[in-house]
PDB file of C-alpha atoms in Angstrom:
ATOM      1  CA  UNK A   1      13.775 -54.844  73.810  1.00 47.00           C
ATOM      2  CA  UNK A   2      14.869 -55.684  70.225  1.00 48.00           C
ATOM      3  CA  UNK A   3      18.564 -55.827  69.962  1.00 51.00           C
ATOM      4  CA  UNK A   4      20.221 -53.514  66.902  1.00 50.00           C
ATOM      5  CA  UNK A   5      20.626 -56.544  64.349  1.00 51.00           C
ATOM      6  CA  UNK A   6      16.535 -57.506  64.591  1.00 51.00           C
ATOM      7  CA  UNK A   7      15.819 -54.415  63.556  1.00 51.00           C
ATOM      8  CA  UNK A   8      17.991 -53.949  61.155  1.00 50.00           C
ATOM      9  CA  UNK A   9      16.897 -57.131  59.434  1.00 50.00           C
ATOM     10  CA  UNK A  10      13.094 -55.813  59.818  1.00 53.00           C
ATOM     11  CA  UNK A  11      14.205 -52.533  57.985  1.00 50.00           C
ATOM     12  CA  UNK A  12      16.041 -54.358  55.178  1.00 50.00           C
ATOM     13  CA  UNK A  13      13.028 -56.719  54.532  1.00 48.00           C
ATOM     14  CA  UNK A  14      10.454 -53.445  54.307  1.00 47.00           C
ATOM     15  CA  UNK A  15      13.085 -51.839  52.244  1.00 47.00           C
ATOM     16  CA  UNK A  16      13.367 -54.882  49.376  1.00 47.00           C
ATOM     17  CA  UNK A  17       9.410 -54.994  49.433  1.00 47.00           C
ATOM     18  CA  UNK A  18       8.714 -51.855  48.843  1.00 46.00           C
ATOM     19  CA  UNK A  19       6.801 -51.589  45.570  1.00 48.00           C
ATOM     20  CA  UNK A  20       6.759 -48.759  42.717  1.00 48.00           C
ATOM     21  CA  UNK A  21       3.780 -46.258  43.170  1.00 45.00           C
ATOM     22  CA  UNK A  22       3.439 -44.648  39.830  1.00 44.00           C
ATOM     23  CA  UNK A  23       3.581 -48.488  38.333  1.00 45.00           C
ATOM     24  CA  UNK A  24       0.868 -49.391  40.534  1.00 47.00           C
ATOM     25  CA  UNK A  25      -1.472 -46.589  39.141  1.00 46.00           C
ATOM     26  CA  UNK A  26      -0.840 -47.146  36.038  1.00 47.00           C
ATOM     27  CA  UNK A  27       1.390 -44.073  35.582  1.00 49.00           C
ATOM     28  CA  UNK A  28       2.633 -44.224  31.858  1.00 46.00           C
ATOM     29  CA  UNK A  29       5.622 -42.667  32.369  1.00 48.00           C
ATOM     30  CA  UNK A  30       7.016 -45.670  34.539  1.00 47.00           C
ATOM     31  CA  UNK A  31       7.357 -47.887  31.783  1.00 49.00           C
ATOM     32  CA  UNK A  32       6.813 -47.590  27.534  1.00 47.00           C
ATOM     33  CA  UNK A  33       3.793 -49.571  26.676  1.00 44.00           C
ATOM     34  CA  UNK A  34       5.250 -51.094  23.828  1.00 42.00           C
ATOM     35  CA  UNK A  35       2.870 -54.237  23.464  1.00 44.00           C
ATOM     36  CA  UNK A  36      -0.393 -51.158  23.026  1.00 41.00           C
ATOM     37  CA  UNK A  37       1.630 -49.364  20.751  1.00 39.00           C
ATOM     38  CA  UNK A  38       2.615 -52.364  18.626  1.00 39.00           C
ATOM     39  CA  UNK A  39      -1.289 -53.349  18.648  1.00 42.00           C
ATOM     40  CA  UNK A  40      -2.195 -49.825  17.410  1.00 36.00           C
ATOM     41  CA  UNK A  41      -0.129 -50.168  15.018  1.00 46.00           C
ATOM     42  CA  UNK A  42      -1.382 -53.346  13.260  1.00 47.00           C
ATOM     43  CA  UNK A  43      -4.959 -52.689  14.093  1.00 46.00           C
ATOM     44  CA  UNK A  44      -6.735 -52.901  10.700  1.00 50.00           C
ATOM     45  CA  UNK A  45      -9.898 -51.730  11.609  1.00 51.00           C
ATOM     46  CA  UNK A  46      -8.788 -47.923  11.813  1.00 41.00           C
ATOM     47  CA  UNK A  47     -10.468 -45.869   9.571  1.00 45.00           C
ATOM     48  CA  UNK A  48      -8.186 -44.885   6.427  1.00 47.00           C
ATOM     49  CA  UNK A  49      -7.241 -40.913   6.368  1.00 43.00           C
ATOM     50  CA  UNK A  50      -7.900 -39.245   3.043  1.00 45.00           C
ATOM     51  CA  UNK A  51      -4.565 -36.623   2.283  1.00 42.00           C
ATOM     52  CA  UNK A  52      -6.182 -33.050   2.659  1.00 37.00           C
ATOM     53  CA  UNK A  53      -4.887 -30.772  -0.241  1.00 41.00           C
ATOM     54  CA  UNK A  54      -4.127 -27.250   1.207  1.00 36.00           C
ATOM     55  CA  UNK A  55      -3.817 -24.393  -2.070  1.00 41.00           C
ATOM     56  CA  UNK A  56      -0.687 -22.194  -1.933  1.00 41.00           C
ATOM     57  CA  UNK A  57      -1.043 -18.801  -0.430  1.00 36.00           C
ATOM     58  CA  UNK A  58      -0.702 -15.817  -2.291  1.00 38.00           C
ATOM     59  CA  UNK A  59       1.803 -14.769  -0.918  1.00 38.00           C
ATOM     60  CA  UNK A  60       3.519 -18.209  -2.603  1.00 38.00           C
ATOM     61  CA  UNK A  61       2.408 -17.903  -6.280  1.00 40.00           C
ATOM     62  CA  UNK A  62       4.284 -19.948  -8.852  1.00 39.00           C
ATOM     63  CA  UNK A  63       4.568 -17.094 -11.209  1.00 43.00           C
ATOM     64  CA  UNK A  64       7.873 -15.420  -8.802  1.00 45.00           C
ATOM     65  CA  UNK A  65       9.804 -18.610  -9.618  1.00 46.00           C
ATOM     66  CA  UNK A  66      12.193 -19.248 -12.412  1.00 48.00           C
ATOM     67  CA  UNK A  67      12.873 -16.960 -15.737  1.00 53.00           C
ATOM     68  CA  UNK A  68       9.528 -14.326 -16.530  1.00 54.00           C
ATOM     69  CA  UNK A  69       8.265 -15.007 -19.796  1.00 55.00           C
ATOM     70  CA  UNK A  70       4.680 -13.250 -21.360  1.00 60.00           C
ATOM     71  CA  UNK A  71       2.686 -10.615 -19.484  1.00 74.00           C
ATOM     72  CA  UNK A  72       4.597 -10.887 -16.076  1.00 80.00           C
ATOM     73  CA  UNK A  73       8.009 -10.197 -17.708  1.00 85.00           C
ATOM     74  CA  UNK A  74       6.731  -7.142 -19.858  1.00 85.00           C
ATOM     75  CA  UNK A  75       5.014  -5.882 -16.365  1.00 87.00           C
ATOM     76  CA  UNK A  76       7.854  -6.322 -14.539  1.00 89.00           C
ATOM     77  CA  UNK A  77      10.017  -4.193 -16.845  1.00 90.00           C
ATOM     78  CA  UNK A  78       7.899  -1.784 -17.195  1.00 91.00           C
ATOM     79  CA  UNK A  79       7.641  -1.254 -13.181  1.00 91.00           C
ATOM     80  CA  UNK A  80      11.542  -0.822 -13.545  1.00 92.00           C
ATOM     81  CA  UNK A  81      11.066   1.650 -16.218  1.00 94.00           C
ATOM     82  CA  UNK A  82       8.632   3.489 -14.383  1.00 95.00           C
ATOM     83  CA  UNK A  83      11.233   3.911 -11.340  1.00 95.00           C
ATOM     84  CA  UNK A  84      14.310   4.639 -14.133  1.00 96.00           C
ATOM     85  CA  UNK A  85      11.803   7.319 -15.549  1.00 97.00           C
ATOM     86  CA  UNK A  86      10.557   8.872 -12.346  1.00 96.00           C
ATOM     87  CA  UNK A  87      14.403   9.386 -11.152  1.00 96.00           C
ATOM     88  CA  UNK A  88      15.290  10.756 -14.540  1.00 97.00           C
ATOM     89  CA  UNK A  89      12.288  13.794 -14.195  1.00 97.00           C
ATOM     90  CA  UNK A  90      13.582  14.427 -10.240  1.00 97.00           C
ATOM     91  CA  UNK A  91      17.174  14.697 -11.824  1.00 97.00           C
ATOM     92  CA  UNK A  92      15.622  17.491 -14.358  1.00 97.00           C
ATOM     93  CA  UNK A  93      13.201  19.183 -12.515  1.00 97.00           C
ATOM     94  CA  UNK A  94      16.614  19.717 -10.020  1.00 97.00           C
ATOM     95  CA  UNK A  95      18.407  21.502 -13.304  1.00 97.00           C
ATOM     96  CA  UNK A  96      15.260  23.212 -14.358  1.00 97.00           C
ATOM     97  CA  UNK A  97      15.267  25.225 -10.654  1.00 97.00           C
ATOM     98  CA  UNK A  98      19.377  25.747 -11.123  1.00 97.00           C
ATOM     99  CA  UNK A  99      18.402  27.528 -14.467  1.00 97.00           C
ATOM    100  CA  UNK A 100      15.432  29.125 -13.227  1.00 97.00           C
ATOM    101  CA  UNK A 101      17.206  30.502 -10.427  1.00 96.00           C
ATOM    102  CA  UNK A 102      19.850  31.897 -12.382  1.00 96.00           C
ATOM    103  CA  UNK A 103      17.220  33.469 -15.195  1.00 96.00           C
ATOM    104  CA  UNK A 104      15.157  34.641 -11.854  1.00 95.00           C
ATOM    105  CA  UNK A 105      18.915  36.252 -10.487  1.00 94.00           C
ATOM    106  CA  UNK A 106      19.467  38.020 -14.163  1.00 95.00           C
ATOM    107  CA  UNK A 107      16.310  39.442 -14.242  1.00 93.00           C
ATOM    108  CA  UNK A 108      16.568  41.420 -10.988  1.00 92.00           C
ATOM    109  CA  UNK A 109      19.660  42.455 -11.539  1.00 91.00           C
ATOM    110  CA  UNK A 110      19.271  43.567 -14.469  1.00 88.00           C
ATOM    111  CA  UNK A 111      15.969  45.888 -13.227  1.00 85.00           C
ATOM    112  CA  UNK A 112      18.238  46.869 -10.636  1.00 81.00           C
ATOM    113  CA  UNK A 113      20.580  48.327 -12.838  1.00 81.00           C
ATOM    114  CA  UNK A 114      18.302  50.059 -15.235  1.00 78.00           C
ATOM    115  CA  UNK A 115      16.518  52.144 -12.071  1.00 75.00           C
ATOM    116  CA  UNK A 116      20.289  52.779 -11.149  1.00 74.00           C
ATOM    117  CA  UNK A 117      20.759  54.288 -14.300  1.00 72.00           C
ATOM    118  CA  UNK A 118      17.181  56.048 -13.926  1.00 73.00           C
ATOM    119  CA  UNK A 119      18.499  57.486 -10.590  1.00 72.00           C
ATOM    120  CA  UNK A 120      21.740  58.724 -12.343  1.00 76.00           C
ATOM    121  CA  UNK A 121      19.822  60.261 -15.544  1.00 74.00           C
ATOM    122  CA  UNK A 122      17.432  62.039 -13.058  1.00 73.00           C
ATOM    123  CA  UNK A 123      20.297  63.726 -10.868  1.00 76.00           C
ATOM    124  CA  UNK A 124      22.586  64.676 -14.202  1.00 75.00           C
ATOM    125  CA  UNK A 125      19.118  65.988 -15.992  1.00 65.00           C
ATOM    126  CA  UNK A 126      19.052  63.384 -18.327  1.00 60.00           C
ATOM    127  CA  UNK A 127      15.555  61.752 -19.123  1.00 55.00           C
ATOM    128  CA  UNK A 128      15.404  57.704 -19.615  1.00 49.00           C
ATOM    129  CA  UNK A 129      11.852  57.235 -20.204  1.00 47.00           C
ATOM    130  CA  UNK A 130      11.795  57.387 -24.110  1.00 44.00           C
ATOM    131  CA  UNK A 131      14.038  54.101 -24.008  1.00 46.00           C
ATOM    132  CA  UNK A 132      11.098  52.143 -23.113  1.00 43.00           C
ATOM    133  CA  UNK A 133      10.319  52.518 -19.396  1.00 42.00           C
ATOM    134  CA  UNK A 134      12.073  49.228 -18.237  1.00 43.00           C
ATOM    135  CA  UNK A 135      13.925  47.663 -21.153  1.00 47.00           C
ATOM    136  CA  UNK A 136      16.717  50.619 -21.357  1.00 52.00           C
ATOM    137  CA  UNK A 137      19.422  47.961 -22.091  1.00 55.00           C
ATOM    138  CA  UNK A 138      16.738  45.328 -23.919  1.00 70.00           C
ATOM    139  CA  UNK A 139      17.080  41.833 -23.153  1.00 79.00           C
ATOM    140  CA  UNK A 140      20.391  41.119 -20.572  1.00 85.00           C
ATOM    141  CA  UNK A 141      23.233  39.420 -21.776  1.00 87.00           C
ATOM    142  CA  UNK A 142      22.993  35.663 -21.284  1.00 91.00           C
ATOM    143  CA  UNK A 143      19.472  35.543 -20.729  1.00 93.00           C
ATOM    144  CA  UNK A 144      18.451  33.831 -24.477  1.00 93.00           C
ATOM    145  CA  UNK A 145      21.125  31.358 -23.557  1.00 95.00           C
ATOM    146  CA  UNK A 146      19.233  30.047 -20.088  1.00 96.00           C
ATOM    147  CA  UNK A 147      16.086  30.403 -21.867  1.00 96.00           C
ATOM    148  CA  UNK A 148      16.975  27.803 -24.411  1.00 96.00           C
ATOM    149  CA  UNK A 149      18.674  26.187 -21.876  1.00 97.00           C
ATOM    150  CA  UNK A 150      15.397  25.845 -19.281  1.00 97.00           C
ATOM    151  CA  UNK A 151      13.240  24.606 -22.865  1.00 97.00           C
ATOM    152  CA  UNK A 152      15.445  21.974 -23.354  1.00 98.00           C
ATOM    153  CA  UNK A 153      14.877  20.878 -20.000  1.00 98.00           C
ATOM    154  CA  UNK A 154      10.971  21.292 -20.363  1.00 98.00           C
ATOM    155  CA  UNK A 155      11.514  19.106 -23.992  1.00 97.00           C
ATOM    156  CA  UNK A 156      12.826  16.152 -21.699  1.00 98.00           C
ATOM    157  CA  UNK A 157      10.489  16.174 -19.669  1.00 98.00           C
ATOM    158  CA  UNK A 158       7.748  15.885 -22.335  1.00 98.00           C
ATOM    159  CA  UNK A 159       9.274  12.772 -23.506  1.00 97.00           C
ATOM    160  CA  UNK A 160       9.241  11.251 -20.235  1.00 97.00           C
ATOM    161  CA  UNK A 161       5.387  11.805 -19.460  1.00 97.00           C
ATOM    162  CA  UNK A 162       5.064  10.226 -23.190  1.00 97.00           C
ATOM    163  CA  UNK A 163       7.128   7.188 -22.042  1.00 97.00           C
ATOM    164  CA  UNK A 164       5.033   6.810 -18.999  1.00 97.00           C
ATOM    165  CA  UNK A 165       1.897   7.348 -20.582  1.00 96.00           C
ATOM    166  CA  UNK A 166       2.893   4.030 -23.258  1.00 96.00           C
ATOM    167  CA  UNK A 167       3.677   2.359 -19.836  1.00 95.00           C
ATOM    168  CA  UNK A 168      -0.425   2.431 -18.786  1.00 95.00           C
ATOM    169  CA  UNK A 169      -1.641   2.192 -22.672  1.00 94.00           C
ATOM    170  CA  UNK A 170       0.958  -1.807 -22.562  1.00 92.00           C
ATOM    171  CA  UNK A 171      -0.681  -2.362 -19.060  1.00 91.00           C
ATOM    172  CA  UNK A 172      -3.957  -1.726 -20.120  1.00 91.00           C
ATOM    173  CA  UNK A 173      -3.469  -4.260 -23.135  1.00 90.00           C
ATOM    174  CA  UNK A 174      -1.916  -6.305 -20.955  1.00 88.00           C
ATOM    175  CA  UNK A 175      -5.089  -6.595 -19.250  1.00 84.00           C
ATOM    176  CA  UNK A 176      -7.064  -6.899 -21.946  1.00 86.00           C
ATOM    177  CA  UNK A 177      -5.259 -10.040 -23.045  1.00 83.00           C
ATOM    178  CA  UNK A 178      -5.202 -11.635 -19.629  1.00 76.00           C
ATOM    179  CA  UNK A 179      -9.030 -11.313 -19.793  1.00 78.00           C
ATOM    180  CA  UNK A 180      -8.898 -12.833 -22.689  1.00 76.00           C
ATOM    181  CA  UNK A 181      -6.900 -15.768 -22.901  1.00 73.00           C
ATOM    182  CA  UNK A 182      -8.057 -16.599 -18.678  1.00 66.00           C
ATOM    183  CA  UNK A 183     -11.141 -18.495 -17.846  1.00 56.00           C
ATOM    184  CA  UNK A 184     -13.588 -16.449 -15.525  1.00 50.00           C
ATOM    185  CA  UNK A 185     -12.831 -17.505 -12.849  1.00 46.00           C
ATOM    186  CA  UNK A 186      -8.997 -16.712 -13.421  1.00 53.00           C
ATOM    187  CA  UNK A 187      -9.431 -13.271 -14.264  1.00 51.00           C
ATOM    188  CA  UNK A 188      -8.468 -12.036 -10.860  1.00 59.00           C
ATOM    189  CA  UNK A 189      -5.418 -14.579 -10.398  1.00 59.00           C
ATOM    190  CA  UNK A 190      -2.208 -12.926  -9.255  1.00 61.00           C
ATOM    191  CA  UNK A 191       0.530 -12.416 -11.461  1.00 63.00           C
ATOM    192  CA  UNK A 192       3.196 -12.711  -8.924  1.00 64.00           C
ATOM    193  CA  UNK A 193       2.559 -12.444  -5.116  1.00 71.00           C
ATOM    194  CA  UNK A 194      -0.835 -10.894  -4.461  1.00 75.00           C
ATOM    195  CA  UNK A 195      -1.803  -8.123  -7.312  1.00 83.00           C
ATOM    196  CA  UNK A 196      -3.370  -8.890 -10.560  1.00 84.00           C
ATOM    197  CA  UNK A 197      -2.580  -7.073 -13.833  1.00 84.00           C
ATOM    198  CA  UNK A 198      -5.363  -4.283 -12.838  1.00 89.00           C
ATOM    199  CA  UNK A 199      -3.374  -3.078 -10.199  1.00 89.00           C
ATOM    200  CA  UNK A 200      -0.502  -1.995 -12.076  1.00 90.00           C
ATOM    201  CA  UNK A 201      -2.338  -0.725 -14.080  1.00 92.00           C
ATOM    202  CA  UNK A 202      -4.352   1.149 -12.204  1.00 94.00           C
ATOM    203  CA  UNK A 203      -0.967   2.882 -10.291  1.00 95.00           C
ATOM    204  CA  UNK A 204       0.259   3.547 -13.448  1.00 95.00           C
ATOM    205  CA  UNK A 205      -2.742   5.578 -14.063  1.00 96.00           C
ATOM    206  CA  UNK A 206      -2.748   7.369 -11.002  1.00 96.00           C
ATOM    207  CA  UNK A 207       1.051   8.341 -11.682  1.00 97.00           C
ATOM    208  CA  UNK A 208       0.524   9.297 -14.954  1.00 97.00           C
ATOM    209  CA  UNK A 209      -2.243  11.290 -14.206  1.00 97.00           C
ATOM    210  CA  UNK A 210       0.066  13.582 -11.466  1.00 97.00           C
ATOM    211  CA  UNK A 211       3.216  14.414 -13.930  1.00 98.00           C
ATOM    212  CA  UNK A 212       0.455  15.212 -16.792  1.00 97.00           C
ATOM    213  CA  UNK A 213      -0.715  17.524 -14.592  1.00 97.00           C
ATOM    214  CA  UNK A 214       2.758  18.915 -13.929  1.00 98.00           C
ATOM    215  CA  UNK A 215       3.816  19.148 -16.868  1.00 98.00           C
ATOM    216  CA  UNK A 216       1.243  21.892 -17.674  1.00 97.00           C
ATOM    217  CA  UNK A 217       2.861  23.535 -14.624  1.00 97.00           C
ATOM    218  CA  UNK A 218       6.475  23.169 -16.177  1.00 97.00           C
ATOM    219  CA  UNK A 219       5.505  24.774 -19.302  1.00 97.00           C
ATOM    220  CA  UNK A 220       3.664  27.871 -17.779  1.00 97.00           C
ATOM    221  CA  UNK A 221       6.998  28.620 -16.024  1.00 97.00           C
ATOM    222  CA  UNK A 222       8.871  28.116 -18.860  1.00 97.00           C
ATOM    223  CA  UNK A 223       7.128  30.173 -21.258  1.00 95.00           C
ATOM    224  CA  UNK A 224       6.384  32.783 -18.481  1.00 96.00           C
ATOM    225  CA  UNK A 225       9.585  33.330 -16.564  1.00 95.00           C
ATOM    226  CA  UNK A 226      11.876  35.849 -18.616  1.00 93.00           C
ATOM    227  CA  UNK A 227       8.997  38.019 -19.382  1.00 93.00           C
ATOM    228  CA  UNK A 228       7.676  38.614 -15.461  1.00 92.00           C
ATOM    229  CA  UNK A 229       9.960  41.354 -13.231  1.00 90.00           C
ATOM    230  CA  UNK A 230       8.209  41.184 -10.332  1.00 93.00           C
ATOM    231  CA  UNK A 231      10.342  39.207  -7.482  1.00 93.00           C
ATOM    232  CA  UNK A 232       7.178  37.965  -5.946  1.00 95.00           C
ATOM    233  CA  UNK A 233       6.058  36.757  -9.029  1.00 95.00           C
ATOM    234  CA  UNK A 234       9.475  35.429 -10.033  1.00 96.00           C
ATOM    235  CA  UNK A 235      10.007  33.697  -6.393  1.00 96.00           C
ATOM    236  CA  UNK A 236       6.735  31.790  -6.877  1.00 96.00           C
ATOM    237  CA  UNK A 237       7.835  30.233  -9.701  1.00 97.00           C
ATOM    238  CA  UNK A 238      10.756  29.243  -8.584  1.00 96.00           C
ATOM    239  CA  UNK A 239       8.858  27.517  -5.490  1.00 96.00           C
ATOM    240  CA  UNK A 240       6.125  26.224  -7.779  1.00 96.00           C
ATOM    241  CA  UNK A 241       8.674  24.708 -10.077  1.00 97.00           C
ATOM    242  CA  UNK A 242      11.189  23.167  -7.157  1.00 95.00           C
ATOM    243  CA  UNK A 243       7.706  21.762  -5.062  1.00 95.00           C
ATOM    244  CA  UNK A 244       5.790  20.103  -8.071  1.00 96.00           C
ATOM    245  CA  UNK A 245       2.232  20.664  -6.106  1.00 95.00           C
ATOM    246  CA  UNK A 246       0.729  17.872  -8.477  1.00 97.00           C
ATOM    247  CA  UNK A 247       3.170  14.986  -7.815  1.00 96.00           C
ATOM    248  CA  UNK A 248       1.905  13.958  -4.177  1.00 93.00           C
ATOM    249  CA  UNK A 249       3.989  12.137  -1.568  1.00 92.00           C
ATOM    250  CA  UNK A 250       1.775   9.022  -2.687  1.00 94.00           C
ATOM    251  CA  UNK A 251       3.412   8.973  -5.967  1.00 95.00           C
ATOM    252  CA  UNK A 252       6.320   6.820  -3.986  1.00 94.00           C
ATOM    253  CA  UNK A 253       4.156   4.738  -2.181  1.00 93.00           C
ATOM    254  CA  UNK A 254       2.125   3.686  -5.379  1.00 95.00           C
ATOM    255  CA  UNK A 255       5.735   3.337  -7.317  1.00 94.00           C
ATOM    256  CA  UNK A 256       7.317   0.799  -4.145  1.00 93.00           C
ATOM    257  CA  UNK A 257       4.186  -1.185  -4.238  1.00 91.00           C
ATOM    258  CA  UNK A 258       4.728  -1.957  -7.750  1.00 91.00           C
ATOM    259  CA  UNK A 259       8.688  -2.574  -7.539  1.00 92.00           C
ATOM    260  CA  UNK A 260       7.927  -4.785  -4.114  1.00 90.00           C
ATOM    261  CA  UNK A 261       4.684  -6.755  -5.850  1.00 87.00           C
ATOM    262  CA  UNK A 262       6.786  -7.084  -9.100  1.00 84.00           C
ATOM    263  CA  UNK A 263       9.914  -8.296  -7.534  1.00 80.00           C
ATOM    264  CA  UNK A 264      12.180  -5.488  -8.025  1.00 73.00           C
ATOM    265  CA  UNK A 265      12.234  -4.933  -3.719  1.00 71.00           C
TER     266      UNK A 265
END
């Protein structure tokens, strides 16, 4: 039997020849080949690499970067202007249903009154139709005033569709001049992130278009309102004026895509 020192020394002997397995196969990871990757990188007969030029995205256009000058500066006021005027006609057409509330509120009550008074001629024997069936007391106090009042508001708004509508006559010469002065194939270029000129002007079309249409609306109610006595009549003005049926809910989607294309979001 082998004594406790010979086989110790046999187990220190395997133990100092024992080799590295993953440098026997050639594992990489054992040790950096820095010789191949010195060779690879002196090797002169790899083919040379031509740069490969990528265009800017859209989304990256050269036209968002420093000071506006020409066609994207006037654009880009003009889609503040159009969100400045589109605030300014929500802030009247909110007075213009105070006042026709109120004219709407003096009207009944003043038709209220007169068939009180009716009532009270009938039961003393007193006969009120010979002052004019109605109009016993004429027009009631205050009511001129609110009139003017509701045709100033109706004025404003007038000037604002006329602002709007020189906002699409610049875009369209806006595009007209891009056309113009761009080559062909430019005509379509982007004049800040994706949208050419067309597009706003287009929108600005499309909005125009609604508060044209609305402003017909306005003016109907404003010429119409103090003569009408009938509540039903009355209360659909007042709903017709407060609801603007022509100005849809994509009026604000068309107005953010021109403040977020232009800049402005």
């Amino acid at each position: 039997m082998e004594n406790k020192n010979q086989r110790k020394g046999r187990s220190s002997r395997k133990k100092s020849g024992k080799q590295n397995p993953a440098r026997d196969k050639g594992d990489p990871t054992a040790e950096p080949c820095t010789e191949r990757a010195t060779e690879l990188e002196g090797d002169d007969d790899l083919p040379s690499r031509t740069p490969v030029h990528i265009p800017p995205s859209p989304g990256s256009s050269t036209h968002v970067t420093g000071p506006l000058q020409g066609s994207a500066r006037v654009v880009k006021d003009h889609c503040a202007d159009w969100h400045n005027y589109m605030q300014k006609w929500d802030t009247l057409n909110d007075k213009g249903f105070v006042v026709a509330n109120k004219i709407s509120n003096l009207i009944l009550q003043s038709r209220e009154t007169e068939e009180a008074e009716k009532a009270t001629m009938k039961t003393t024997g007193l006969d009120g139709s010979s002052e004019g069936g109605g109009t016993m007391g004429g027009m009631p106090d205050g009511l001129e005033q609110l009139c003017n009042e509701f045709t100033e508001i109706h004025n404003g708004m007038v000037k604002l569709v006329a602002k709007m509508s020189n906002i699409t006559e610049h875009f369209k010469g806006i595009c007209n001049l891009e056309m113009q002065t761009s080559s062909s194939t430019e005509n379509n270029a982007p004049l800040f992130k994706t949208w050419p000129v067309e597009y706003f002007y287009e929108n600005s079309m499309e909005l125009e278009d609604m508060y044209c249409k609305e402003l017909k609306v306005k003016r109907t109610v404003v010429q119409d309102i103090a003569h009408q006595t009938n509540r039903d009549v009355l209360m659909t003005y007042m709903s017709t004026w407060q609801h603007q049926p022509y100005i849809e809910d994509k009026a604000t989607t068309l107005l953010e895509s021109m403040l977020h294309e232009s800049g402005h979001r």
